[in-house]
PDB file of N, CA and C and ligand atoms in Angstrom:
ATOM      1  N   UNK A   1      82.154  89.598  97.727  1.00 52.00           N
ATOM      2  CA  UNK A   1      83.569  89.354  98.028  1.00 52.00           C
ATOM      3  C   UNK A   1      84.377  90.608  97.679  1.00 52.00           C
ATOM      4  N   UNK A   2      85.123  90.944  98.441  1.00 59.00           N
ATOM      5  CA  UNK A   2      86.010  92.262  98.023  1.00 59.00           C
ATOM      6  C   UNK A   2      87.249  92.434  97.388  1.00 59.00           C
ATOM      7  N   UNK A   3      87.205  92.957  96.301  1.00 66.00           N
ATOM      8  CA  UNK A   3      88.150  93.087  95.610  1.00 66.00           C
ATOM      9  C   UNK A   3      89.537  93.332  95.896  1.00 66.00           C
ATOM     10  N   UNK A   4      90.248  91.974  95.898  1.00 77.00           N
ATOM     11  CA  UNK A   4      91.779  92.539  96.230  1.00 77.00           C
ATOM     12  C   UNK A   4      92.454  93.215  94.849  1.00 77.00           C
ATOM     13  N   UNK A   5      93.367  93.441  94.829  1.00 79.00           N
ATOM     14  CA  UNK A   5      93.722  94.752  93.600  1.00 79.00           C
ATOM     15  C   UNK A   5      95.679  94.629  94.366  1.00 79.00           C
ATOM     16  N   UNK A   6      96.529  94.307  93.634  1.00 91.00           N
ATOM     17  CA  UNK A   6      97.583  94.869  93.849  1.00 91.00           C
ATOM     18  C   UNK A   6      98.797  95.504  93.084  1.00 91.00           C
ATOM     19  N   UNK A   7      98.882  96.984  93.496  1.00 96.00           N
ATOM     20  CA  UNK A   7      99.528  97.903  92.533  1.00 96.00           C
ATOM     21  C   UNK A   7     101.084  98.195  92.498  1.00 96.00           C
ATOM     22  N   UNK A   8     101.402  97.245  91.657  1.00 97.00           N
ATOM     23  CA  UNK A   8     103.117  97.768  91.568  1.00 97.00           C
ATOM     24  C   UNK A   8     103.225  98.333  90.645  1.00 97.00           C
ATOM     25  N   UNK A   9     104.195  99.842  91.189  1.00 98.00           N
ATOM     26  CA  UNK A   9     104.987 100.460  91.015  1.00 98.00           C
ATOM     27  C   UNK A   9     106.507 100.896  91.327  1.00 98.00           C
ATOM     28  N   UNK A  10     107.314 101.282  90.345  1.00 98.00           N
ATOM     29  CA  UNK A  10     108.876 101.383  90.476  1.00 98.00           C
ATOM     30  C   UNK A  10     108.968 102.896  90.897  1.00 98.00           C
ATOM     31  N   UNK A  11     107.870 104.094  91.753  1.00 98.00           N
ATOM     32  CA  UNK A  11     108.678 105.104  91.613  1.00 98.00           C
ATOM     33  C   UNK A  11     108.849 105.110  93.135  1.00 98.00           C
ATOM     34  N   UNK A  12     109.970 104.611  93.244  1.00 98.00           N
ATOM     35  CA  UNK A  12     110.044 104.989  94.887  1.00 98.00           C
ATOM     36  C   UNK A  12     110.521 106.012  95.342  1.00 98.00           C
ATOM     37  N   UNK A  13     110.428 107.167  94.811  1.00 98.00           N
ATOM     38  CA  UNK A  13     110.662 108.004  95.570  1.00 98.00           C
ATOM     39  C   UNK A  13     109.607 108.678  95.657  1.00 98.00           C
ATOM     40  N   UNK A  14     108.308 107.951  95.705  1.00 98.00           N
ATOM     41  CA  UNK A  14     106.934 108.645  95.975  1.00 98.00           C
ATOM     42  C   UNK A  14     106.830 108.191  97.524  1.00 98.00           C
ATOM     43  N   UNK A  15     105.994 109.122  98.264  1.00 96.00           N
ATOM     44  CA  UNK A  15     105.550 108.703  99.742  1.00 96.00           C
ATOM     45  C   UNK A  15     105.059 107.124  99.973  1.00 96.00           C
ATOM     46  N   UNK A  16     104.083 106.681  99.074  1.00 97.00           N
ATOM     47  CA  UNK A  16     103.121 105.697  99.203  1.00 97.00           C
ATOM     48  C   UNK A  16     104.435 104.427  98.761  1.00 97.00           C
ATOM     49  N   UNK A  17     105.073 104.196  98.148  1.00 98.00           N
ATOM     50  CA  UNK A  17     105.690 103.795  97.865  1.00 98.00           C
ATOM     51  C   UNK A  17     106.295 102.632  98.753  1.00 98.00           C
ATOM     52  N   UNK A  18     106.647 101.015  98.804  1.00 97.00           N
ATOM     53  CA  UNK A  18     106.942 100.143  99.590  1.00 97.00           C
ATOM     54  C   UNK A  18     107.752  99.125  98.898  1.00 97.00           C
ATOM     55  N   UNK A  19     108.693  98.630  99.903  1.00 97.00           N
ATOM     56  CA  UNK A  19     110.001  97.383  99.247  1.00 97.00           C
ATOM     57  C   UNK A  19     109.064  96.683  98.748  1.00 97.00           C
ATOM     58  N   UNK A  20     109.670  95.497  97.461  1.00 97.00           N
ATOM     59  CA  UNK A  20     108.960  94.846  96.293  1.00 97.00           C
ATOM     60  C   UNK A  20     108.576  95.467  95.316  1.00 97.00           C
ATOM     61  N   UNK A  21     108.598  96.866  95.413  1.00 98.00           N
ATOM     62  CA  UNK A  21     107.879  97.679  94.266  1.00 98.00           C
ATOM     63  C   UNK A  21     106.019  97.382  94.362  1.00 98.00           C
ATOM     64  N   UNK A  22     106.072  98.030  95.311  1.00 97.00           N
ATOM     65  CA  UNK A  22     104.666  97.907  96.230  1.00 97.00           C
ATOM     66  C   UNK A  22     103.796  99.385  96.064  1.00 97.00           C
ATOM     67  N   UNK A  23     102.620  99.507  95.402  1.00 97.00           N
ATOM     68  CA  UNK A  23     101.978 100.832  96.262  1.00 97.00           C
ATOM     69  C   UNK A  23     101.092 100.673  97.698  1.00 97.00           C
ATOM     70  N   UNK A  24     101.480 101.413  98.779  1.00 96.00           N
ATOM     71  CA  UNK A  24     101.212 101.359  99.582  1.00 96.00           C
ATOM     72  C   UNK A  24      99.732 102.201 100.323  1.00 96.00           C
ATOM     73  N   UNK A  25      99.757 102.844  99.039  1.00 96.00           N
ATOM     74  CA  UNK A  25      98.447 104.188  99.052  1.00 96.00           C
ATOM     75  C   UNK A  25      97.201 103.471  99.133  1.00 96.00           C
ATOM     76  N   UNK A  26      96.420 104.131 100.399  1.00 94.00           N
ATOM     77  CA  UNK A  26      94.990 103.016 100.809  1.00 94.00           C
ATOM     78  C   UNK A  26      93.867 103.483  99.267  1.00 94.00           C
ATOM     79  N   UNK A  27      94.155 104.320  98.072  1.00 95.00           N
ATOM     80  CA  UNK A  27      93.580 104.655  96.857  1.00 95.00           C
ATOM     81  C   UNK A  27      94.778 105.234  96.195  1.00 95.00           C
ATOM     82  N   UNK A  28      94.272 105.321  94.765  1.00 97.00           N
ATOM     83  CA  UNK A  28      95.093 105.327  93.970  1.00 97.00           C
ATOM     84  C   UNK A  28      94.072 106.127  93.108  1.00 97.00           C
ATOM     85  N   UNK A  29      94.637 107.378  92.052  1.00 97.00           N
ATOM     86  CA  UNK A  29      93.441 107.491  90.469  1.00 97.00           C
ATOM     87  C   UNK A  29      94.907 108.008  90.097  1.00 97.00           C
ATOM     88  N   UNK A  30      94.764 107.480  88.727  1.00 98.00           N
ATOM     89  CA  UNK A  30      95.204 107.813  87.594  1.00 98.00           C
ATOM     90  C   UNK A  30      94.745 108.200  86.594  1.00 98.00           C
ATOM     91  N   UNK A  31      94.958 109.414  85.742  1.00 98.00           N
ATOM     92  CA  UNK A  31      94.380 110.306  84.878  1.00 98.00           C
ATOM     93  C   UNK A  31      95.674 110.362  83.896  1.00 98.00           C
ATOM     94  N   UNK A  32      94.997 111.544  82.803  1.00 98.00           N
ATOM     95  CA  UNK A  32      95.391 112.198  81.691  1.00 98.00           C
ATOM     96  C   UNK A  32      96.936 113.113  82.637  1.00 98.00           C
ATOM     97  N   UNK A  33      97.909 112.864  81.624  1.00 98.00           N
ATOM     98  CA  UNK A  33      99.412 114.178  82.525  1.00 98.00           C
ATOM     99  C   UNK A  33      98.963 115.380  82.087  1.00 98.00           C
ATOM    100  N   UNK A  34      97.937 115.948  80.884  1.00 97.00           N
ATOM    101  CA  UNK A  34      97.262 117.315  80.787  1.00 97.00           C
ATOM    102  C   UNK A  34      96.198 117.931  82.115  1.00 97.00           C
ATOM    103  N   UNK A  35      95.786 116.692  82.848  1.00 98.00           N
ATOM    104  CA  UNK A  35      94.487 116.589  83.771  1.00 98.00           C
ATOM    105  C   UNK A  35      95.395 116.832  85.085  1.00 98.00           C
ATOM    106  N   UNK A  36      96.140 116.451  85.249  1.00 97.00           N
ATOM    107  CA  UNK A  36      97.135 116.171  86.218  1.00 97.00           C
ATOM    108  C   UNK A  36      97.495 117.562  86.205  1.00 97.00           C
ATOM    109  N   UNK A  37      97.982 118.269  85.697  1.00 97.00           N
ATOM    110  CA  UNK A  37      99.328 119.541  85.530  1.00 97.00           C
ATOM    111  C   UNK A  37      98.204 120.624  85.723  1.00 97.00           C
ATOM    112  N   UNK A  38      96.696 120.388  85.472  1.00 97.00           N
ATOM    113  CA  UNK A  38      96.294 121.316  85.877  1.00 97.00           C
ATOM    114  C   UNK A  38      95.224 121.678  86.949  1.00 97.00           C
ATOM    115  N   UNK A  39      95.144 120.746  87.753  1.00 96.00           N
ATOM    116  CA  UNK A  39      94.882 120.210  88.743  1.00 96.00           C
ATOM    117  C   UNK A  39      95.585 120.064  90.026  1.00 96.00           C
ATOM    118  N   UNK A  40      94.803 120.845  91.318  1.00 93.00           N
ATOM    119  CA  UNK A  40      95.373 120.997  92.123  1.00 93.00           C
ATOM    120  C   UNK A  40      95.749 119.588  93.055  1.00 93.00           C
ATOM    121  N   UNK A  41      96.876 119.844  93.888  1.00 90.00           N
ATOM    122  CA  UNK A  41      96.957 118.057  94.369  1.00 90.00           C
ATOM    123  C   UNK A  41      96.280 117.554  95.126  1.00 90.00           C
ATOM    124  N   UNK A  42      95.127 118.238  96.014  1.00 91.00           N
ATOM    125  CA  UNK A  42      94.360 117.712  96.719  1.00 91.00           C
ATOM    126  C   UNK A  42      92.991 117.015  95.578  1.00 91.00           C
ATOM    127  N   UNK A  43      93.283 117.453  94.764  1.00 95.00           N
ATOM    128  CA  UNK A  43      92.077 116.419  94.135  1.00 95.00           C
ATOM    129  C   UNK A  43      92.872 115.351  93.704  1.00 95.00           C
ATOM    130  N   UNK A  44      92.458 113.810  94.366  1.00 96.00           N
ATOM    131  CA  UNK A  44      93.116 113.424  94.055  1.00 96.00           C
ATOM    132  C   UNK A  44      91.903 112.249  94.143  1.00 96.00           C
ATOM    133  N   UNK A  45      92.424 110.497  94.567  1.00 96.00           N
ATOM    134  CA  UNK A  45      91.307 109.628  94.380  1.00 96.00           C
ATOM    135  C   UNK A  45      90.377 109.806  95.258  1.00 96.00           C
ATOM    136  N   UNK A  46      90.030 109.893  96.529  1.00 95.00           N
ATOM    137  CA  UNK A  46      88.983 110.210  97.241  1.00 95.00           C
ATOM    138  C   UNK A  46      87.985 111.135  96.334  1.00 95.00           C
ATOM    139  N   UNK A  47      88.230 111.744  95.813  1.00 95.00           N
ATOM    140  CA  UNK A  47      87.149 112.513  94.529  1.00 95.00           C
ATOM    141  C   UNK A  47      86.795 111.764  93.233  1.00 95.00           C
ATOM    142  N   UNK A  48      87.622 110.319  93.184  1.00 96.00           N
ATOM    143  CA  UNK A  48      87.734 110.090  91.640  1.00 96.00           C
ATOM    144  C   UNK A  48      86.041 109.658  90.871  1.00 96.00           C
ATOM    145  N   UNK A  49      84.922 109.144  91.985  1.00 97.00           N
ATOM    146  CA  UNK A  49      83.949 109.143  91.489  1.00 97.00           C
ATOM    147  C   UNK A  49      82.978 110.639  90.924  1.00 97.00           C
ATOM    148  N   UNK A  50      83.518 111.187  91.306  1.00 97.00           N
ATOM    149  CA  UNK A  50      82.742 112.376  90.830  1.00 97.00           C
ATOM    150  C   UNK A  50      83.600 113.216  89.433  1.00 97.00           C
ATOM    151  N   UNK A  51      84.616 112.868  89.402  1.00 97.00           N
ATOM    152  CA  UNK A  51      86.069 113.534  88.064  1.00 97.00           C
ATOM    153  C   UNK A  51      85.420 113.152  86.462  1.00 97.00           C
ATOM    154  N   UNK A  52      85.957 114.028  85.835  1.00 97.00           N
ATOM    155  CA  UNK A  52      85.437 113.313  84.455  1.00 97.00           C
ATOM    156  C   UNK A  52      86.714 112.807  83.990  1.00 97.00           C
ATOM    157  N   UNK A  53      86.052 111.756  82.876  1.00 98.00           N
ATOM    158  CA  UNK A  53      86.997 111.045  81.821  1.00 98.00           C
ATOM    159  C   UNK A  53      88.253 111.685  81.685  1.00 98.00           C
ATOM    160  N   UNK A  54      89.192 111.272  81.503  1.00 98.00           N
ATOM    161  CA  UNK A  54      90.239 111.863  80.701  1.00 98.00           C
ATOM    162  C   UNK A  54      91.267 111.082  79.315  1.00 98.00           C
ATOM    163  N   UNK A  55      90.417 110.904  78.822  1.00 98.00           N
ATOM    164  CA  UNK A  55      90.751 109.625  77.502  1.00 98.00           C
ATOM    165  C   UNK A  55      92.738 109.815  77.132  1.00 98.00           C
ATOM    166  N   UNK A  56      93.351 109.334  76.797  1.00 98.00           N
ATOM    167  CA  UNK A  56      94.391 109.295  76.589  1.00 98.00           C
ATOM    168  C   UNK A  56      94.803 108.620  75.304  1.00 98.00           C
ATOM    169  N   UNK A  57      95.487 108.578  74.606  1.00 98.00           N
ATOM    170  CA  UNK A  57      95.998 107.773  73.135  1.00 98.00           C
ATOM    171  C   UNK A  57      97.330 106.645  73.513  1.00 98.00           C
ATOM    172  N   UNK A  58      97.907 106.760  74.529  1.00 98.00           N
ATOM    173  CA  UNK A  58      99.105 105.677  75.094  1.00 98.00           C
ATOM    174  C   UNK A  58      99.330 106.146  76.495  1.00 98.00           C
ATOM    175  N   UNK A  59      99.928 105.001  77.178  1.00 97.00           N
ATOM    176  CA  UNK A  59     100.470 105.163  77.895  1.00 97.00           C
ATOM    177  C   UNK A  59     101.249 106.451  78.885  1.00 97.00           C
ATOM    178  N   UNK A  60     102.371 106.890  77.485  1.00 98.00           N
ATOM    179  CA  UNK A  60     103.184 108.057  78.212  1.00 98.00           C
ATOM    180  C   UNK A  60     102.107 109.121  78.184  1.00 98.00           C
ATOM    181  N   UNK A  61     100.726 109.215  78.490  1.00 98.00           N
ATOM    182  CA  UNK A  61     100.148 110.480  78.571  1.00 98.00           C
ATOM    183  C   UNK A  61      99.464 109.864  79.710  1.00 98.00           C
ATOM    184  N   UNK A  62      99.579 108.955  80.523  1.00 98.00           N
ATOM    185  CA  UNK A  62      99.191 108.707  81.469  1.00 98.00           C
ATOM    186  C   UNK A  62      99.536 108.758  82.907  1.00 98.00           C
ATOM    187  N   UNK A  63      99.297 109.357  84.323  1.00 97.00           N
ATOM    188  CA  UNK A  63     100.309 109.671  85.358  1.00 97.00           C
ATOM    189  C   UNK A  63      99.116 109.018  86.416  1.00 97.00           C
ATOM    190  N   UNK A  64      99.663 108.854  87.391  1.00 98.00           N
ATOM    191  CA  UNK A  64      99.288 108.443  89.159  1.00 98.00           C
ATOM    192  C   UNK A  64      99.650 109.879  89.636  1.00 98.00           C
ATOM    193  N   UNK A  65      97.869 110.048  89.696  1.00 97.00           N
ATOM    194  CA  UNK A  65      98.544 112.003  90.649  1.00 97.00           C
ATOM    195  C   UNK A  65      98.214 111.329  91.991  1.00 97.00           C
ATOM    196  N   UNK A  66      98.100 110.638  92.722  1.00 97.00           N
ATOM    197  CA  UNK A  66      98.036 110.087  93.890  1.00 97.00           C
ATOM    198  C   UNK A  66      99.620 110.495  94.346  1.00 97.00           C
ATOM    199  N   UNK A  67     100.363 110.480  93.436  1.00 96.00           N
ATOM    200  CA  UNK A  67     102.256 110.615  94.242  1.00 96.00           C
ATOM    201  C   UNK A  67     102.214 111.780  94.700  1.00 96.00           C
ATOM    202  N   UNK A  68     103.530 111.262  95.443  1.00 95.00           N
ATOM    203  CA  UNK A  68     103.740 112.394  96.275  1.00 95.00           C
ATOM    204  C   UNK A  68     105.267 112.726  96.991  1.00 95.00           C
ATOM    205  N   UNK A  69     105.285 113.748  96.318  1.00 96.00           N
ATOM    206  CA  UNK A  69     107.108 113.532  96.413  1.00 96.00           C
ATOM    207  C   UNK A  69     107.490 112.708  98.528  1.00 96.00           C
ATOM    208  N   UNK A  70     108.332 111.524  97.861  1.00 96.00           N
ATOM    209  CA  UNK A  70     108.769 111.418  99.855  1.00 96.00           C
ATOM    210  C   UNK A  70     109.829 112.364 100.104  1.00 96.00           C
ATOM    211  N   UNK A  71     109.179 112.857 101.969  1.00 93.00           N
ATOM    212  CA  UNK A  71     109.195 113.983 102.318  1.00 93.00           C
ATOM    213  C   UNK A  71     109.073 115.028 102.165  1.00 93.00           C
ATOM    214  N   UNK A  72     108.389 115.554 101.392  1.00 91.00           N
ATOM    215  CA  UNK A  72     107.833 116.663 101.379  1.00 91.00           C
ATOM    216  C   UNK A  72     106.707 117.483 101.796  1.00 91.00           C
ATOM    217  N   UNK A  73     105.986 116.190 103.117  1.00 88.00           N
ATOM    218  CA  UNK A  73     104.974 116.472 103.519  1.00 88.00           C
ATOM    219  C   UNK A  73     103.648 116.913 103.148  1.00 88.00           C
ATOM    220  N   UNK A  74     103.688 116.794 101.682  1.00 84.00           N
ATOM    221  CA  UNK A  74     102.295 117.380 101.440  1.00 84.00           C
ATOM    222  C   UNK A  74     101.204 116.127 101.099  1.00 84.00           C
ATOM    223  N   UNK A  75     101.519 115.081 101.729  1.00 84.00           N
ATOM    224  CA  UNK A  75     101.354 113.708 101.975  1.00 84.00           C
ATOM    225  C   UNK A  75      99.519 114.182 102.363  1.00 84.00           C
ATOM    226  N   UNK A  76      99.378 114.815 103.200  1.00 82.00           N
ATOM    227  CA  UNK A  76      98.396 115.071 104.208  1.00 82.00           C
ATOM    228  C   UNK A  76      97.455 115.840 103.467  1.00 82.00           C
ATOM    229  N   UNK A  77      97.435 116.710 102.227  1.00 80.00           N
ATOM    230  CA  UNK A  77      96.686 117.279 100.956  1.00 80.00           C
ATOM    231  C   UNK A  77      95.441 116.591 100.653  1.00 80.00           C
ATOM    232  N   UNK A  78      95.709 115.208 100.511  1.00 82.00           N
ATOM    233  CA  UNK A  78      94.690 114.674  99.507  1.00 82.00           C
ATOM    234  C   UNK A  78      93.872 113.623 100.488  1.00 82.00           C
ATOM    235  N   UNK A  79      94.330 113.304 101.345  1.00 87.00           N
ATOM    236  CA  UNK A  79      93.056 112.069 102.255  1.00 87.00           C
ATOM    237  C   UNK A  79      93.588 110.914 102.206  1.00 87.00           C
ATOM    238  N   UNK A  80      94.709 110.759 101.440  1.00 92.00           N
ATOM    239  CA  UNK A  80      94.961 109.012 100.803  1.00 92.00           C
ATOM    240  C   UNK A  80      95.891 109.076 102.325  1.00 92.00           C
ATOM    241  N   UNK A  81      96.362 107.671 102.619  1.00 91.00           N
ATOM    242  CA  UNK A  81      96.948 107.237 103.765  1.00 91.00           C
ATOM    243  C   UNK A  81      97.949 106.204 103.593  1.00 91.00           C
ATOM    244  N   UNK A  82      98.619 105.635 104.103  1.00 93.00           N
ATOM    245  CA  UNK A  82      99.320 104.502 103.654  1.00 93.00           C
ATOM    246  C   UNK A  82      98.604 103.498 104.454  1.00 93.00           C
ATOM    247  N   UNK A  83      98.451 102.127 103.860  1.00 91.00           N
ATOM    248  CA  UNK A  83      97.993 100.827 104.196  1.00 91.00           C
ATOM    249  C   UNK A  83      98.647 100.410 105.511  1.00 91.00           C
ATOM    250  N   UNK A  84      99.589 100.498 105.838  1.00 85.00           N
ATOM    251  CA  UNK A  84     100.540  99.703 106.634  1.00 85.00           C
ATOM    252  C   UNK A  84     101.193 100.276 106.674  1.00 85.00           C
TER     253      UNK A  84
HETATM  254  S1  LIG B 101     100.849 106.492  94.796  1.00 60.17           S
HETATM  255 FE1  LIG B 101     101.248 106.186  92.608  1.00 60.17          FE
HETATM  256  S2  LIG B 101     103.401 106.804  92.300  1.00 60.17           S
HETATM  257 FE2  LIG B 101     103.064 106.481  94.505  1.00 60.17          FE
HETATM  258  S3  LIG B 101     103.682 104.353  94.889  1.00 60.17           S
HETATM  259 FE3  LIG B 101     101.465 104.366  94.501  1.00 60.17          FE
HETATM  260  S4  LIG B 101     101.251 103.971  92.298  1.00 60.17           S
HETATM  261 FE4  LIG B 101     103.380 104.611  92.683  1.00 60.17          FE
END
C-alpha cells in the first residue's frame, strides 16, 4: 500500500507552496541549515538516498532545502515538480 504523507507548511513564499498551507513539491528532504548553506541547490531530494546524515540538536537547526524562492525560476535546478 503506498504511503500517503501530507506536508504542511506556512512558507508561502516558496515555489512548491499551496492554499491550506499545503506542500505541493512531488519530494521534499530536509537536512542540517549547516548542510544546507553549503550545498549547492540542485542537490536536493531526488539525491536524498545517497546524502549522509546530518544529525541536528533542535529544531531551529533544521531547514527544507527543497524551497525555492517563488519566481525566481530556479524551480527547474533540482528535479522536484509540483504535484498539481
Ligand atoms: S518545498 Fe519546503 S518550503 Fe517549500 S512548500 Fe514544501 S515544505 Fe514548504
Amino acid at each position: 500500500m503506498p504511503q500517503q504523507q501530507h506536508i504542511h507548511c506556512t512558507v508561502n513564499t516558496c515555489h512548491y507552496w499551496a492554499s491550506g498551507n499545503k506542500c505541493d513539491a512531488s519530494e521534499i528532504v530536509v537536512v542540517s541549515d549547516a548542510f544546507a548553506a553549503a550545498t549547492p541547490d540542485r542537490v536536493d531530494a531526488t539525491q536524498a538516498v545517497n546524502l549522509d546524515q546530518t544529525p541536528t540538536g533542535n529544531c531551529m537547526e533544521t531547514c527544507c532545502k527543497t524551497f525555492v524562492r517563488k519566481g525566481s525560476g530556479d524551480e527547474r535546478l533540482d528535479g522536484i515538480y509540483k504535484q498539481s
